[in-house]
CSV table of C-alpha atoms in Angstrom, one decimal:
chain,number,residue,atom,x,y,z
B,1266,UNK,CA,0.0,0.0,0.0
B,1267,UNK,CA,1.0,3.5,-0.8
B,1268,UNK,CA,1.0,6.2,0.9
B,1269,UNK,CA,-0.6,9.5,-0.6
B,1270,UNK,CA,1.6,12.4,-0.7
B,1271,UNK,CA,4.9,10.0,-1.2
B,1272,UNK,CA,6.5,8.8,-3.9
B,1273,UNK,CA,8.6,5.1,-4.1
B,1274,UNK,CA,11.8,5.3,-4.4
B,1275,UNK,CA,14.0,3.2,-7.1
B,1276,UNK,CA,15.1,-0.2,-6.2
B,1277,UNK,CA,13.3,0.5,-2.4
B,1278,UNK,CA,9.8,-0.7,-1.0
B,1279,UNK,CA,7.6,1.7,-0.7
B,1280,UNK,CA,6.9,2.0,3.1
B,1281,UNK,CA,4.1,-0.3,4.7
B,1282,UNK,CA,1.5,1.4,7.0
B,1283,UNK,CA,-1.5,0.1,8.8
B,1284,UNK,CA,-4.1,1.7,9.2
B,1285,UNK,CA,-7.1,1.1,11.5
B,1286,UNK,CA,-9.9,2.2,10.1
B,1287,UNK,CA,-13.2,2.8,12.5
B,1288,UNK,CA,-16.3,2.7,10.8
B,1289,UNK,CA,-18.5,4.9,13.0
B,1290,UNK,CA,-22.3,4.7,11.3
B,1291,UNK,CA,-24.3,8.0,11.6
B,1292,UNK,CA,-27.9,7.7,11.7
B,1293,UNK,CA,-30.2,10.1,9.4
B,1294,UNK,CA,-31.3,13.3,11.1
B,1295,UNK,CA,-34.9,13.7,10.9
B,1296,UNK,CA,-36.9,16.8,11.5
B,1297,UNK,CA,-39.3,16.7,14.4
B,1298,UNK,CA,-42.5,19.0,15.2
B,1299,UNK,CA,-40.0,21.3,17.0
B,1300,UNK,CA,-37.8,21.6,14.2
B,1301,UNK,CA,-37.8,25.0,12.5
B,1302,UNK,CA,-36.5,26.5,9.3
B,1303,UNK,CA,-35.5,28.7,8.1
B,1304,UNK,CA,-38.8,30.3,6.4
B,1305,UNK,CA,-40.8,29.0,9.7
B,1306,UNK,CA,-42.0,32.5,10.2
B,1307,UNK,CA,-44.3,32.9,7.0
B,1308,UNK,CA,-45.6,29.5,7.6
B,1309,UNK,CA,-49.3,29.1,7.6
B,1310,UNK,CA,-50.5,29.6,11.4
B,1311,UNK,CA,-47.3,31.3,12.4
B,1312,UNK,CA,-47.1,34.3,10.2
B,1313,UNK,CA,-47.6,37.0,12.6
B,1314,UNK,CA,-45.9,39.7,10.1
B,1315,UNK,CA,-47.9,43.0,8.9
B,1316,UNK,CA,-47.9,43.2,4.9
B,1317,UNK,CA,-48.3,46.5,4.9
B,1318,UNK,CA,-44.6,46.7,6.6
B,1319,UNK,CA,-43.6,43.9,4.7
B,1320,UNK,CA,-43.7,45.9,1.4
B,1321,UNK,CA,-42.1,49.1,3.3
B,1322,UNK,CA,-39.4,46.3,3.8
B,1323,UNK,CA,-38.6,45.6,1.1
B,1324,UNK,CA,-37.5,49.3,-0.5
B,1325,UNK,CA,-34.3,49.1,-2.7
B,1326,UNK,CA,-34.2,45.3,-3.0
B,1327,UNK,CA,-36.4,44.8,-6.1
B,1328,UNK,CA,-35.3,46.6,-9.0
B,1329,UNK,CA,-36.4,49.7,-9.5
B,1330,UNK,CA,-38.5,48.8,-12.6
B,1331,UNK,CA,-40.4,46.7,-10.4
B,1332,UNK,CA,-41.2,49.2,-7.8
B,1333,UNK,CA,-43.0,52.0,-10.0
B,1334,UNK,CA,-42.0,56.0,-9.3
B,1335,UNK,CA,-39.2,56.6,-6.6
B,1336,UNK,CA,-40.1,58.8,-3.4
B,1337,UNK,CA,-43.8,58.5,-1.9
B,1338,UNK,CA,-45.8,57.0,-4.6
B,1339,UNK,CA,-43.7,53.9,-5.7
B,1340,UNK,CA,-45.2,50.7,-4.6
B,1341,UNK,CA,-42.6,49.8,-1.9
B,1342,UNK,CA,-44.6,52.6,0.2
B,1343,UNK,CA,-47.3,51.0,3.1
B,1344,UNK,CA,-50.9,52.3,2.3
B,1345,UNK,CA,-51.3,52.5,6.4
B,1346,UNK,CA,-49.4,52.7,8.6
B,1347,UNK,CA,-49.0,50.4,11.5
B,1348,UNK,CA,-50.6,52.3,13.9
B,1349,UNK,CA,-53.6,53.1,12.1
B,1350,UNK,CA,-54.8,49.4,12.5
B,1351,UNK,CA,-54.6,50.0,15.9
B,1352,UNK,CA,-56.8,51.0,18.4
B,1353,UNK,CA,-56.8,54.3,20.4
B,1354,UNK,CA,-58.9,53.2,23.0
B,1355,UNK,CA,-57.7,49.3,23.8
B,1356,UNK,CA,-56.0,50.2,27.1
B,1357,UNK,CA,-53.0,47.2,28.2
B,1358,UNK,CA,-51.1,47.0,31.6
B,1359,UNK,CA,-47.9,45.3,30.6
B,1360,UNK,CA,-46.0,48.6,32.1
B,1361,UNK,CA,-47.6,47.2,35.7
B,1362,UNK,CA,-45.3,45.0,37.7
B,1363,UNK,CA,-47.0,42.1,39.8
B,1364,UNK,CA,-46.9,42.4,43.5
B,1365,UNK,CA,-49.2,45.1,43.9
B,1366,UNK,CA,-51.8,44.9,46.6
B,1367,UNK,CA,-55.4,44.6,45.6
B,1368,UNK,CA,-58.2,44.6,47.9
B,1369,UNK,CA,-59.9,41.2,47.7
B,1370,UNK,CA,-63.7,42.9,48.4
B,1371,UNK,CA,-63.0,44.9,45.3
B,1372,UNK,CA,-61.8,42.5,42.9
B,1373,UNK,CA,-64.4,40.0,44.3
B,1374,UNK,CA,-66.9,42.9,43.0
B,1375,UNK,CA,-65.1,43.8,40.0
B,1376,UNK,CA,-64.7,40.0,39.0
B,1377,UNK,CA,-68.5,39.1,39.8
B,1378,UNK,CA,-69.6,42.0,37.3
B,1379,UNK,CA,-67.8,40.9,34.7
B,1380,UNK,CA,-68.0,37.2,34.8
B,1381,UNK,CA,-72.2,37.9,35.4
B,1382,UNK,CA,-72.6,39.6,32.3
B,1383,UNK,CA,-70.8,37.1,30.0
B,1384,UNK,CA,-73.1,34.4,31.7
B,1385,UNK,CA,-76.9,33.2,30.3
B,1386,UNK,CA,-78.8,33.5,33.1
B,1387,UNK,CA,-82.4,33.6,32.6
B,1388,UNK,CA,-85.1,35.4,34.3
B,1389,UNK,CA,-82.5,37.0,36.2
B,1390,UNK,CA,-81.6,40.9,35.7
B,1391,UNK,CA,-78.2,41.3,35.1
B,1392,UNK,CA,-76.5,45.5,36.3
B,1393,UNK,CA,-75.1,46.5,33.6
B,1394,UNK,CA,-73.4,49.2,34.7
B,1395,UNK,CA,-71.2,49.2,37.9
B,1396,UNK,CA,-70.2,52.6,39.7
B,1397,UNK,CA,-67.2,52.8,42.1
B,1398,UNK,CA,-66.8,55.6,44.3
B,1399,UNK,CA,-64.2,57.2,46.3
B,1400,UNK,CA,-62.7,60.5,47.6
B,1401,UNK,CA,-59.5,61.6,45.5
B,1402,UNK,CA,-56.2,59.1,45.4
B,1403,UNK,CA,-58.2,56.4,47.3
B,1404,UNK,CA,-56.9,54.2,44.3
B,1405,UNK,CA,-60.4,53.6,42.3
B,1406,UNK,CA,-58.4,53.6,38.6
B,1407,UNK,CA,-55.3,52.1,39.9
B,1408,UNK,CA,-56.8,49.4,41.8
B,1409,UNK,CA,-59.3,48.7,38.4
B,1410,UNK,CA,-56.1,48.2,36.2
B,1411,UNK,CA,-54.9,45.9,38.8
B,1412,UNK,CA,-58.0,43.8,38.7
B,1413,UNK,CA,-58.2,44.1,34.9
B,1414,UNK,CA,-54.5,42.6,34.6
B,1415,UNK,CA,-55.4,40.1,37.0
B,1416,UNK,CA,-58.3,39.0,35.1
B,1417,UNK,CA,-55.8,39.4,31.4
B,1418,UNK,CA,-58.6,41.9,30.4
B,1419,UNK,CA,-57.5,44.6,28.3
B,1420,UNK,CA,-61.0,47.3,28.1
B,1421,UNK,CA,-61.7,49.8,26.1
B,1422,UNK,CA,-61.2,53.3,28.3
B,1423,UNK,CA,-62.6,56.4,27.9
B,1424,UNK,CA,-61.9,59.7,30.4
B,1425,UNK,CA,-64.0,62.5,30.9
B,1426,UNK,CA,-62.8,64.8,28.6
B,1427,UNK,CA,-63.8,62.7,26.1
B,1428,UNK,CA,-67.8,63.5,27.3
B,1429,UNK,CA,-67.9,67.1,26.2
B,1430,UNK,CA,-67.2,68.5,22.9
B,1431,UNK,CA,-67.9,71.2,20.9
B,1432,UNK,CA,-70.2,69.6,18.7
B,1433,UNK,CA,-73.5,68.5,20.4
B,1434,UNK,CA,-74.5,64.9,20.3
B,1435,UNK,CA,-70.5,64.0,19.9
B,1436,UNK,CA,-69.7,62.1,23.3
B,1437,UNK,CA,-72.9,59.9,22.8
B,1438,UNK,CA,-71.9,59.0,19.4
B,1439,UNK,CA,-68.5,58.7,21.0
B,1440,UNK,CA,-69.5,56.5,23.6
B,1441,UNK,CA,-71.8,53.9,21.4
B,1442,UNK,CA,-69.1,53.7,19.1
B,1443,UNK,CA,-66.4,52.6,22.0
B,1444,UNK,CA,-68.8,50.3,23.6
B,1445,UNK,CA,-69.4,48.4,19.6
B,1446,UNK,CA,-65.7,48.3,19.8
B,1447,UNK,CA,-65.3,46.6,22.8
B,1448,UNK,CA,-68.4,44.5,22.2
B,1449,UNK,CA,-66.2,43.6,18.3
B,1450,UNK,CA,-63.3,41.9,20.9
B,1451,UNK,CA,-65.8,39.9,22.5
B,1452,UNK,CA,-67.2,38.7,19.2
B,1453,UNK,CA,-63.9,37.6,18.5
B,1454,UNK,CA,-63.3,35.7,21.5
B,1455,UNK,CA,-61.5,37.8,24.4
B,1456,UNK,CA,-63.1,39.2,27.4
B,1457,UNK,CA,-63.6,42.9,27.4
B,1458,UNK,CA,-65.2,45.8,29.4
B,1459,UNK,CA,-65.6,49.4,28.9
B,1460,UNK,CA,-63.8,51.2,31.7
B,1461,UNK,CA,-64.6,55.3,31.9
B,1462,UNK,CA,-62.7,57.0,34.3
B,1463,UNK,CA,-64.0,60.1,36.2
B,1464,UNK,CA,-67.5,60.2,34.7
B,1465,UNK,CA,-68.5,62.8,37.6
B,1466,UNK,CA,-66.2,65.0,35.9
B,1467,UNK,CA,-67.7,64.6,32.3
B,1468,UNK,CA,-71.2,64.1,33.1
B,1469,UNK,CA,-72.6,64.6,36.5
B,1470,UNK,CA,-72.9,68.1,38.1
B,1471,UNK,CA,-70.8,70.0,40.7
B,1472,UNK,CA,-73.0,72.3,42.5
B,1473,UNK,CA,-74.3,75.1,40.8
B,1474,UNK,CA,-71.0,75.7,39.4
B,1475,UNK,CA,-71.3,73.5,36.3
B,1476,UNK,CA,-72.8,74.5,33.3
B,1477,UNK,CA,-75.7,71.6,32.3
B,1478,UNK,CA,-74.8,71.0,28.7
B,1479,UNK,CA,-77.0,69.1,25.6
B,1480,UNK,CA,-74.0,66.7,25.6
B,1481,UNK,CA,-74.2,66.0,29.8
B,1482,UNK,CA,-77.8,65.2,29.2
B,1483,UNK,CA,-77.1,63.3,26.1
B,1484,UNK,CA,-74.2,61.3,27.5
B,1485,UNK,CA,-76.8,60.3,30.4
B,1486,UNK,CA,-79.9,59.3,28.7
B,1487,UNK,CA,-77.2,57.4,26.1
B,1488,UNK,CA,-75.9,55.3,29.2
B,1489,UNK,CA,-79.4,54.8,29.9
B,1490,UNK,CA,-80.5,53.7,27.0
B,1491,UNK,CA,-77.4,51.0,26.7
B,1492,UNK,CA,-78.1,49.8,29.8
B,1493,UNK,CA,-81.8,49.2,28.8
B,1494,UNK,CA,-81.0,47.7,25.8
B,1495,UNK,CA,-77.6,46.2,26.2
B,1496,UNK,CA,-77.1,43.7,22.7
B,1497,UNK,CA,-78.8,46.6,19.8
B,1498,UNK,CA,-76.4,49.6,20.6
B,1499,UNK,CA,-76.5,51.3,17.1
B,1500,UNK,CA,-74.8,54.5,15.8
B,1501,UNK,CA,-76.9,57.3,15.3
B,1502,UNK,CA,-78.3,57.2,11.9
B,1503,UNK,CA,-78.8,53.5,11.9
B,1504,UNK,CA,-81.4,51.9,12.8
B,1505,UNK,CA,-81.2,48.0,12.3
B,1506,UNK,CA,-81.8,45.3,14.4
B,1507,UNK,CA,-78.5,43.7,14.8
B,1508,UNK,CA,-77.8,41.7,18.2
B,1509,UNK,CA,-74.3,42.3,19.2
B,1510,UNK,CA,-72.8,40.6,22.5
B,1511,UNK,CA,-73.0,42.2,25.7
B,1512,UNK,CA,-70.3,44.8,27.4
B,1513,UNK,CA,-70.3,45.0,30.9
B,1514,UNK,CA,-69.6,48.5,31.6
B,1515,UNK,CA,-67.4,50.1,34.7
């Protein structure tokens, strides 16, 4: 046997080597259910990516023929914008850390409301409505987002400024609109609520010191009217009979 890399010299034997050679057999790798590639992302059920900043993406690396008139109007510009899918009421409490005290009277309340409207329970009348009061920095909002995290509830808020306007008949329209949205979230599957903050502020009276608005009395008779008639909340202007499910409403 010879050697690579060697050459034989005249009139001498090449020299003689053994070799051991240890045959080590390697089984075939097979992908499992865990195994991902490296397209797993735009696989169906995992792709989780927005189009619209897909195309943005993908600026400068189709040729230019491809990608119509340069600046704004080529077609590697988003129609929308990210944050116009998004919603400017949905209110989340990641930013809350855990280990915050919440008193278990008032989550037993807050959790009873909530769970009670989401139930079927007939010839039984359900509040739809449920008012928590308190002086000033007793912790009403801050113990609510507590029991909202707690409960993985993210609601739709609105605050009292958002219950006078310049425009009569704007925070009722305001408020059907925000309770459709939340009641869209439960058509979808999650658990949501309509949370508005301060509504003393916005739509109750302060002595003889407030002015009594159209939009105070508006914003009152429109929370009466939900609360009368809690699955047909329709937008002014239209008037069809559309059951939509049931927000409870703090």
């Amino acid at each position: 046997m010879q050697l690579a890399g060697h050459r034989s010299i005249a009139g001498q034997r090449p020299c003689a080597a053994r070799t051991a050679v240890k045959q080590v057999r390697v089984a075939p790798v097979q992908a499992g259910k865990s195994h991902k590639g490296r397209w797993s992302a735009m696989d169906a059920g995992n792709d989780t990516s927005d189009d619209q900043q897909d195309i943005a993406r993908g600026r400068g690396m189709v040729d230019e023929l491809f990608q119509g008139w340069g600046g704004t109007a080529g077609t590697a510009n988003a129609i929308m914008s990210s944050t116009d899918y998004l919603s400017q009421a949905a209110k989340t409490f990641n930013n809350i850390e855990d280990g915050f005290y919440i008193s278990p009277a008032f989550l037993d309340k807050i959790t009873i409301h909530i769970a009670k409207n989401f139930m079927d329970l007939p010839k039984i009348k359900v509040p739809l409505i449920l008012g928590i009061w308190g002086g000033k920095g007793q912790g009403k909002t801050f113990q609510c987002a507590l029991a909202f995290k707690k409960l993985g509830i993210s609601p739709i808020v609105m605050s009292a400024g958002e219950l006078e306007s310049g425009n009569a008949g704007e925070p009722a329209k305001l408020i059907r609109q925000r309770y459709r949205e939340a009641s869209d979230q439960i058509k979808k599957g999650k658990m949501c609520s309509l949370f508005i903050n301060d509504l003393d502020a916005g739509a109750g009276r302060m002595g003889e010191a407030t002015q009594y608005t159209v939009n105070n009395q508006m914003v009152n008779a429109t929370l009466m009217n939900i609360a009368d008639n809690p699955t047909n909340v329709q937008l002014p202007g239209v008037y069809k009979n559309e059951e939509i499910p049931r927000v409870p409403v703090i």
